[in-house]
XYZ file of C-alpha atoms in Angstrom:
532
model
C -11.011 38.820 -20.134
C -8.256 38.291 -17.559
C -4.683 40.027 -17.392
C -1.314 38.382 -16.661
C -0.675 40.546 -13.734
C -4.217 39.770 -12.272
C -3.940 35.773 -12.937
C -0.448 35.994 -11.176
C -1.775 37.708 -8.161
C -4.909 35.371 -8.016
C -2.606 32.521 -8.009
C -0.387 34.354 -4.937
C -3.927 34.519 -3.279
C -4.913 31.217 -3.733
C -1.761 29.896 -2.252
C -2.036 31.777 0.581
C -5.561 30.793 0.839
C -5.061 27.156 0.536
C -2.272 27.429 3.225
C -4.276 29.516 5.506
C -7.482 26.945 4.995
C -4.887 24.049 5.346
C -3.937 25.228 8.507
C -7.494 26.148 10.001
C -8.796 23.007 8.989
C -6.102 20.806 10.365
C -6.695 22.981 13.490
C -10.181 22.316 13.639
C -9.946 19.172 12.857
C -7.133 18.117 15.739
C -9.267 19.787 18.343
C -12.411 18.361 17.123
C -11.210 14.862 17.074
C -9.611 15.127 20.279
C -12.552 16.760 21.716
C -15.034 14.229 20.225
C -12.382 11.518 21.760
C -12.156 13.045 24.883
C -15.784 13.234 25.415
C -16.440 9.459 24.197
C -14.143 8.846 26.754
C -15.983 10.794 29.364
C -19.135 9.081 28.396
C -17.491 5.666 28.590
C -15.960 6.517 32.022
C -19.376 7.748 33.196
C -21.460 4.862 31.572
C -18.761 2.648 33.367
C -19.313 3.874 36.919
C -22.584 3.538 36.696
C -22.541 -0.099 35.430
C -20.168 -1.109 38.065
C -22.452 0.726 40.903
C -25.391 -1.143 39.391
C -23.339 -4.375 39.128
C -22.279 -4.275 42.529
C -25.525 -3.539 44.290
C -27.148 -6.603 42.033
C -24.301 -8.779 43.733
C -25.204 -7.893 47.260
C -28.993 -8.447 46.428
C -28.796 -11.564 44.440
C -27.807 -13.843 46.898
C -30.918 -12.382 49.079
C -32.982 -13.355 46.369
C -31.483 -16.824 45.537
C -32.107 -17.842 49.282
C -35.346 -16.150 50.042
C -37.363 -19.394 49.582
C -35.208 -21.140 52.037
C -35.970 -18.341 54.428
C -39.469 -17.946 53.689
C -40.341 -21.460 54.897
C -39.051 -20.565 58.461
C -41.940 -18.022 59.084
C -44.477 -19.519 61.451
C -41.777 -21.346 63.397
C -41.226 -20.812 66.796
C -38.525 -17.940 67.143
C -36.005 -20.388 69.336
C -36.144 -22.962 66.846
C -35.400 -20.507 63.857
C -33.613 -17.544 65.291
C -30.133 -19.551 65.176
C -30.979 -20.131 61.619
C -31.473 -16.719 60.863
C -28.688 -15.428 62.643
C -26.300 -17.628 60.874
C -27.683 -16.431 57.597
C -27.395 -12.927 58.244
C -23.580 -13.485 59.405
C -23.087 -15.271 56.365
C -24.488 -12.508 53.976
C -22.116 -9.924 56.081
C -23.991 -7.267 54.449
C -27.612 -7.734 55.830
C -28.145 -6.042 59.234
C -31.031 -8.000 60.233
C -33.405 -10.835 59.051
C -36.925 -10.375 60.682
C -39.582 -12.857 60.662
C -43.107 -11.311 60.346
C -46.348 -13.374 61.043
C -50.053 -11.899 61.000
C -48.465 -8.481 60.846
C -46.189 -8.783 63.960
C -42.383 -9.240 64.075
C -42.129 -11.872 66.084
C -38.531 -12.973 65.694
C -35.221 -11.137 64.607
C -31.693 -12.428 64.133
C -30.566 -9.569 66.274
C -32.860 -9.421 69.202
C -34.266 -13.055 68.906
C -38.315 -13.041 70.168
C -40.249 -9.792 69.729
C -43.673 -9.043 69.342
C -44.045 -5.554 67.571
C -46.281 -4.431 64.519
C -44.124 -4.561 61.649
C -45.790 -1.315 60.479
C -44.880 0.523 63.737
C -41.241 -0.143 62.363
C -41.762 0.499 58.601
C -45.187 2.117 58.038
C -44.941 0.669 54.125
C -44.770 -2.914 55.644
C -46.373 -5.486 55.640
C -47.755 -5.587 51.774
C -48.561 -8.135 49.509
C -45.901 -7.629 46.730
C -42.127 -8.366 47.432
C -40.754 -4.832 47.841
C -37.338 -3.126 47.932
C -37.124 0.140 49.868
C -35.111 2.803 51.157
C -35.690 3.709 55.160
C -34.291 4.335 58.517
C -33.377 1.769 61.317
C -35.811 2.016 64.087
C -34.601 -0.896 66.102
C -30.510 -1.315 66.487
C -29.091 2.054 65.049
C -32.213 4.380 64.822
C -32.320 6.736 62.361
C -29.655 5.442 60.215
C -30.348 4.648 56.482
C -31.081 0.893 55.524
C -32.249 -0.650 52.607
C -35.217 -2.959 53.275
C -35.862 -6.041 51.298
C -39.716 -7.624 51.906
C -40.693 -11.016 50.701
C -44.154 -11.801 51.492
C -45.249 -15.553 52.265
C -49.501 -15.374 52.827
C -51.406 -14.023 50.150
C -52.674 -11.109 51.899
C -48.928 -10.057 53.057
C -49.541 -10.324 56.693
C -46.710 -12.784 56.691
C -43.099 -12.298 55.198
C -39.673 -11.907 55.744
C -37.936 -8.577 56.022
C -34.194 -8.157 55.316
C -32.416 -5.040 56.131
C -29.547 -3.919 54.441
C -26.851 -1.783 55.863
C -26.401 0.773 52.904
C -23.814 3.077 54.744
C -21.395 0.317 54.607
C -21.783 -0.294 51.109
C -21.954 3.761 49.969
C -18.189 4.192 49.909
C -18.103 0.952 47.671
C -20.690 1.655 45.129
C -21.304 5.476 45.503
C -18.326 6.965 45.880
C -17.287 10.215 43.792
C -14.817 10.351 41.237
C -13.833 13.863 40.805
C -13.780 15.804 38.357
C -15.652 13.448 36.234
C -18.381 12.134 38.581
C -19.238 14.714 41.248
C -21.644 12.487 42.927
C -23.677 9.152 42.855
C -27.151 8.567 44.525
C -29.411 5.277 44.921
C -33.029 5.552 44.032
C -35.854 3.166 45.063
C -39.409 3.992 44.618
C -39.872 7.967 44.992
C -36.950 7.817 47.938
C -33.569 8.321 47.558
C -29.857 7.984 49.259
C -26.821 10.019 48.920
C -23.719 9.297 50.641
C -23.546 12.229 53.464
C -27.003 12.803 53.215
C -28.924 10.128 54.068
C -32.285 8.883 52.847
C -34.133 12.255 51.158
C -37.360 12.459 49.354
C -35.986 14.280 46.321
C -33.057 14.876 44.559
C -31.617 18.298 44.112
C -32.070 19.850 40.724
C -28.482 21.352 39.559
C -28.436 22.224 35.790
C -24.642 22.646 36.115
C -24.510 18.860 37.246
C -26.854 17.056 35.147
C -27.704 13.262 36.284
C -26.872 10.329 34.457
C -29.515 7.318 35.097
C -28.674 3.803 34.809
C -31.379 1.168 36.367
C -30.840 -2.265 37.214
C -32.275 -5.240 35.370
C -32.830 -7.575 38.105
C -33.972 -5.126 40.907
C -36.242 -1.980 40.982
C -33.339 0.441 41.804
C -31.406 3.107 39.807
C -28.268 4.552 40.089
C -27.889 8.563 39.538
C -24.673 10.008 38.413
C -24.164 13.489 38.837
C -21.831 14.811 36.383
C -20.716 18.245 34.810
C -21.410 16.512 31.496
C -19.150 14.662 29.337
C -19.099 17.568 26.668
C -18.558 20.091 29.130
C -15.433 18.319 30.755
C -13.882 17.746 26.918
C -14.642 21.408 26.150
C -12.600 22.226 29.400
C -9.786 19.642 28.654
C -9.779 21.074 24.817
C -7.057 24.146 25.589
C -4.700 21.413 26.814
C -4.714 20.253 23.280
C -3.799 23.358 21.446
C -0.229 23.496 21.517
C -0.261 20.118 19.693
C -2.781 21.426 17.251
C -0.995 24.076 16.489
C 2.221 22.387 15.678
C 0.292 20.125 13.295
C -1.484 22.815 11.692
C 1.728 24.715 11.244
C 3.527 22.088 9.936
C 0.396 21.109 7.370
C 0.457 24.657 6.221
C 3.981 24.846 5.171
C 3.684 21.581 3.399
C 0.721 22.867 1.541
C 2.688 25.822 1.004
C 5.755 23.907 -0.463
C 3.305 21.738 -2.751
C 1.388 24.599 -4.690
C 4.613 26.470 -5.263
C 4.495 24.383 -8.506
C 1.134 23.843 -9.369
C -0.135 27.152 -8.472
C 1.563 28.897 -11.676
C 0.474 29.493 -15.066
C 2.405 27.136 -17.005
C 0.758 24.312 -14.980
C -2.477 25.746 -15.256
C -1.865 26.077 -19.383
C -0.712 21.884 -19.125
C -3.688 21.264 -17.316
C -6.164 23.214 -19.956
C -4.234 20.817 -22.821
C -4.852 17.845 -20.768
C -8.451 18.629 -19.808
C -9.136 19.961 -23.196
C -10.278 23.136 -22.033
C -9.123 24.901 -25.020
C -11.755 25.543 -27.599
C -10.730 25.901 -31.265
C -12.678 29.072 -33.153
C -12.438 29.930 -36.462
C -12.631 33.586 -38.465
C -13.920 33.588 -41.967
C -11.769 35.412 -44.946
C -14.056 37.049 -47.488
C -12.928 37.524 -51.278
C -15.135 41.116 -51.745
C -14.669 40.587 -55.491
C -17.179 37.714 -55.297
C -18.344 37.930 -51.756
C -17.541 34.319 -51.314
C -15.742 33.087 -48.308
C -12.613 31.431 -49.308
C -11.105 30.288 -45.941
C -10.846 30.645 -42.436
C -8.008 31.428 -39.727
C -8.139 29.067 -36.711
C -8.050 30.804 -33.521
C -7.564 29.500 -29.734
C -9.998 30.426 -27.005
C -9.589 29.760 -23.173
C -12.503 29.353 -20.851
C -10.546 28.520 -17.834
C -13.177 26.849 -15.251
C -10.800 28.123 -12.582
C -10.207 31.703 -14.085
C -13.007 32.581 -16.441
C -12.095 33.317 -20.086
C -8.545 34.215 -20.348
C -7.366 36.627 -23.385
C -4.705 34.904 -26.186
C -2.550 38.151 -25.408
C -2.361 36.643 -21.873
C -1.745 32.912 -22.227
C -0.041 32.695 -25.809
C 3.210 34.795 -24.924
C 3.412 32.856 -21.585
C 3.407 29.625 -23.351
C 5.886 30.810 -25.900
C 8.127 31.770 -22.956
C 7.819 28.562 -21.328
C 8.037 26.144 -24.630
C 4.291 25.173 -24.349
C 3.481 27.043 -27.799
C 4.419 23.955 -29.542
C 2.222 21.308 -27.432
C -0.706 24.152 -27.825
C -0.638 24.365 -31.780
C -0.514 20.124 -31.639
C -3.928 20.887 -29.845
C -5.268 22.994 -32.387
C -3.967 21.256 -35.508
C -5.526 18.236 -33.896
C -8.989 19.996 -33.257
C -8.933 21.329 -36.626
C -8.426 17.942 -38.296
C -11.057 16.303 -36.065
C -13.644 18.632 -37.501
C -12.838 19.245 -41.139
C -16.291 18.105 -41.773
C -17.536 21.588 -40.717
C -15.679 22.987 -43.700
C -16.693 23.169 -47.603
C -14.908 19.847 -49.356
C -12.804 22.193 -51.656
C -9.195 22.511 -52.836
C -9.479 26.375 -52.881
C -10.616 26.692 -49.041
C -8.250 27.798 -47.140
C -7.697 26.830 -43.406
C -5.126 28.898 -41.196
C -3.184 27.684 -38.755
C -0.716 29.904 -36.460
C 2.749 28.461 -36.144
C 5.391 29.791 -34.128
C 9.143 30.174 -35.486
C 10.370 27.527 -33.023
C 8.000 24.820 -34.539
C 9.977 25.006 -37.581
C 12.992 24.071 -35.906
C 14.336 20.456 -36.270
C 11.501 19.169 -38.653
C 9.184 19.232 -35.807
C 6.137 20.822 -37.821
C 6.657 18.520 -40.460
C 6.306 15.566 -38.337
C 3.334 17.131 -36.390
C 1.594 17.560 -39.943
C 2.716 14.156 -41.137
C 1.013 12.684 -37.983
C -2.142 14.655 -37.631
C -2.858 16.660 -41.188
C -1.644 14.603 -44.033
C -2.675 10.857 -42.493
C -6.248 12.061 -42.713
C -5.515 13.149 -46.592
C -7.438 16.771 -45.950
C -9.271 18.278 -49.275
C -8.877 21.872 -48.035
C -5.789 23.860 -48.604
C -3.618 24.494 -45.246
C -1.906 27.543 -45.033
C 0.964 27.627 -41.996
C 0.710 31.428 -40.952
C 3.823 32.091 -39.489
C 4.130 34.802 -36.650
C 7.042 37.114 -36.063
C 6.740 37.353 -32.421
C 9.644 35.081 -32.389
C 13.229 35.600 -34.303
C 12.984 33.984 -37.958
C 16.941 33.738 -38.483
C 17.330 30.414 -37.043
C 14.497 28.651 -39.219
C 15.113 25.568 -40.825
C 14.544 26.735 -44.861
C 14.868 22.969 -45.753
C 11.592 22.433 -43.890
C 10.208 25.298 -45.731
C 10.971 23.886 -48.779
C 9.246 20.776 -48.007
C 6.587 22.324 -46.813
C 6.011 23.988 -50.182
C 6.889 21.018 -51.930
C 3.688 19.282 -50.099
C 1.551 21.829 -51.340
C 1.237 23.868 -48.055
C 0.988 27.687 -48.373
C 3.062 29.914 -45.995
C 1.793 32.988 -44.699
C 3.602 35.357 -42.416
C 1.072 36.631 -40.349
C 0.857 40.486 -38.722
C 3.369 41.567 -41.592
C 5.320 44.848 -40.165
C 5.141 44.391 -36.432
C 7.513 41.826 -35.236
C 10.914 40.410 -36.674
C 10.324 41.316 -40.007
C 13.087 41.767 -42.736
C 12.674 42.160 -46.204
C 15.165 39.654 -46.855
C 12.987 36.890 -45.319
C 10.684 37.667 -47.811
C 12.956 36.101 -50.202
C 14.163 33.256 -47.921
C 10.573 31.870 -46.871
C 9.295 32.845 -50.129
C 5.872 33.219 -48.659
C 2.682 32.855 -50.342
C 0.619 35.358 -48.483
C 1.416 38.370 -46.379
C -1.305 39.304 -43.641
C -1.637 43.102 -42.963
C -1.501 43.333 -39.253
C -5.268 45.036 -37.831
C -3.228 47.804 -36.343
C -2.251 48.985 -40.104
C -5.732 48.112 -41.136
C -7.204 50.217 -37.941
C -5.039 53.251 -39.306
C -6.826 53.782 -42.535
C -8.377 57.051 -42.910
C -7.167 58.318 -39.372
C -3.502 57.698 -38.743
C -1.292 59.214 -41.584
C 2.031 57.519 -40.621
C 0.600 53.831 -40.164
C -1.646 54.577 -43.394
C 1.398 55.429 -45.086
C 3.037 52.160 -44.037
C 0.049 50.264 -45.042
C 0.462 51.314 -48.535
C 4.202 50.409 -48.553
C 3.012 46.752 -47.410
C 0.380 46.639 -50.188
C 2.716 47.930 -52.837
C 5.617 45.583 -51.626
C 2.888 42.606 -51.707
C 1.778 43.332 -55.101
C 5.457 43.851 -56.250
C 6.591 40.621 -55.112
C 3.034 38.938 -56.483
C 2.343 37.750 -52.734
C -1.495 37.594 -51.989
C -2.459 39.853 -49.211
C -5.032 39.539 -46.521
C -6.286 42.404 -44.529
C -6.552 41.530 -40.517
C -8.896 43.496 -38.236
C -11.522 44.963 -40.808
C -14.412 46.795 -39.039
C -15.457 49.526 -41.177
C -16.882 49.861 -44.531
C -14.595 52.815 -44.902
C -11.652 50.324 -44.113
C -12.849 47.851 -46.689
C -13.948 50.571 -49.413
C -10.064 51.391 -49.158
C -8.379 47.995 -49.414
C -10.859 46.904 -52.227
C -9.830 50.222 -54.327
C -5.790 49.035 -53.468
C -6.623 45.630 -55.049
C -6.715 44.094 -51.443
C -9.615 41.381 -51.871
C -9.217 38.975 -49.077
C -10.546 40.980 -46.080
C -10.908 39.326 -42.183
C -12.605 41.277 -39.497
C -15.657 41.718 -37.585
C -17.272 43.517 -40.558
C -17.892 40.485 -41.885
C -17.759 38.090 -39.003
C -16.575 37.501 -35.383
C -14.552 34.663 -34.546
C -17.124 31.777 -33.806
C -16.625 27.972 -32.563
C -16.206 25.469 -35.464
C -19.634 24.045 -34.924
C -21.273 27.259 -35.630
C -19.455 28.046 -39.064
C -21.621 25.802 -41.624
C -24.812 27.873 -39.981
C -23.056 31.212 -40.689
C -21.906 29.952 -43.729
C -25.230 29.210 -45.092
C -26.693 31.952 -43.461
C -24.046 34.509 -44.782
C -24.726 37.248 -42.429
C -22.533 37.840 -39.518
C -23.135 36.029 -36.385
C -24.374 38.364 -33.002
C -21.989 38.485 -30.302
C -22.101 35.417 -28.132
C -22.752 36.280 -24.674
C -20.943 33.605 -23.020
C -17.823 34.616 -24.931
C -15.732 37.682 -24.370
C -17.106 40.850 -25.698
C -13.723 42.517 -26.350
C -11.354 41.767 -29.096
C -10.368 38.222 -29.546
C -6.549 37.718 -30.505
C -5.646 34.482 -32.573
C -3.286 31.850 -31.694
C 0.011 33.528 -32.454
């Protein structure tokens, strides 16, 4: 079982642990949220940059697509007739460097040079082609070696006739492919198996840089892809994380301090007892009393046990004194009375069967006990005999003796529990007029071993018999003790020799079998103290 000191230390540890956990969780959540937020923002910016580049290039190519039918109708017409038209169209489109008309594989008219007679595949080996094509290449006419984007529209089924439009990609690269450090280190354009990189021109392959992976976004209108080279949204968010540390530390320290203050009141044993009462964590046990004259069970003493789900089994020696010191013993006693009344059916319906309930002296002040008994006990008209066992831990001199007389008038027996160990006085025997004296187990255990305590036991026995007060010996554990007590006419015995404390639900089975129950493995193995 837990000890008071261990429980207090556990509460202090829990309080420190809770505050530390709050601090760590706050620090982790703050940094985590900032990291996730920054990473999402980086991803949005990367996607936005790629989307903007795709949209810009789409806007350049869509006018060419829209006017291609008009231009394709010019193929085959004399160059002198159509050259002003295609020159005007190139000027209007602005981004188009030149427009060339091809007939039977021969480039015969250019918006820049006018009439020509050059095989188109001599200028662009990939042309002519039977399907429309968009490709990256280099200029072989005006600015030799400069990168261009070519748009080819075939007119004939064999692809020998068509329109070739050259777009000056270098003029557009600063608009659509400019990097935005540190988020974006480079942008590139991919068409087929060729790529354009600002500053490098048209290349056959992109460099494989593991530190700057590519984010690719394809156009929905044309067969090109924008590649964004970036350190990565995650890497950039991690790089930015240390700048968020001061804010996270401030928040974690503040919430840890709040948690420390908040647990000051809750991390206390009195709060634990109140929680135990509210959550019905306490369990009511009973220990039988035997009349050794006829070996019959004549009653039980009601005991309180606490299997705290947070601390484990807590001894009554721990929680009862604390409850008494913090004015919680009366709520605990009410709990015991209420639970006993709810389970009266487990006891024999006999007027001579005694049910003993421990009551602190403070409960007898201002008529509190009588009010509680009227509410819980008398209201159910129980058959069994109630015995109020008054503990001597509290001073007995401020008891309302009128209440004692009223209890006697109502047929309730009064017992002094653990007689001889507390604040007892012989004069109180006259004032209280108890019906029962319960010999404390310390004196019972001294029988045959301790000469001084054994003598005190004899004196208590003689006193009880002299005053015609019924005697009950607690803590009987050996046959030697039982024999000695019987020889001295103490016939009501209670202890492990006959039965250990047991849950109320097990009492009918024990009574039917009349054999001591074995030690329950899920209950404490040490001595179990009553509520006193």
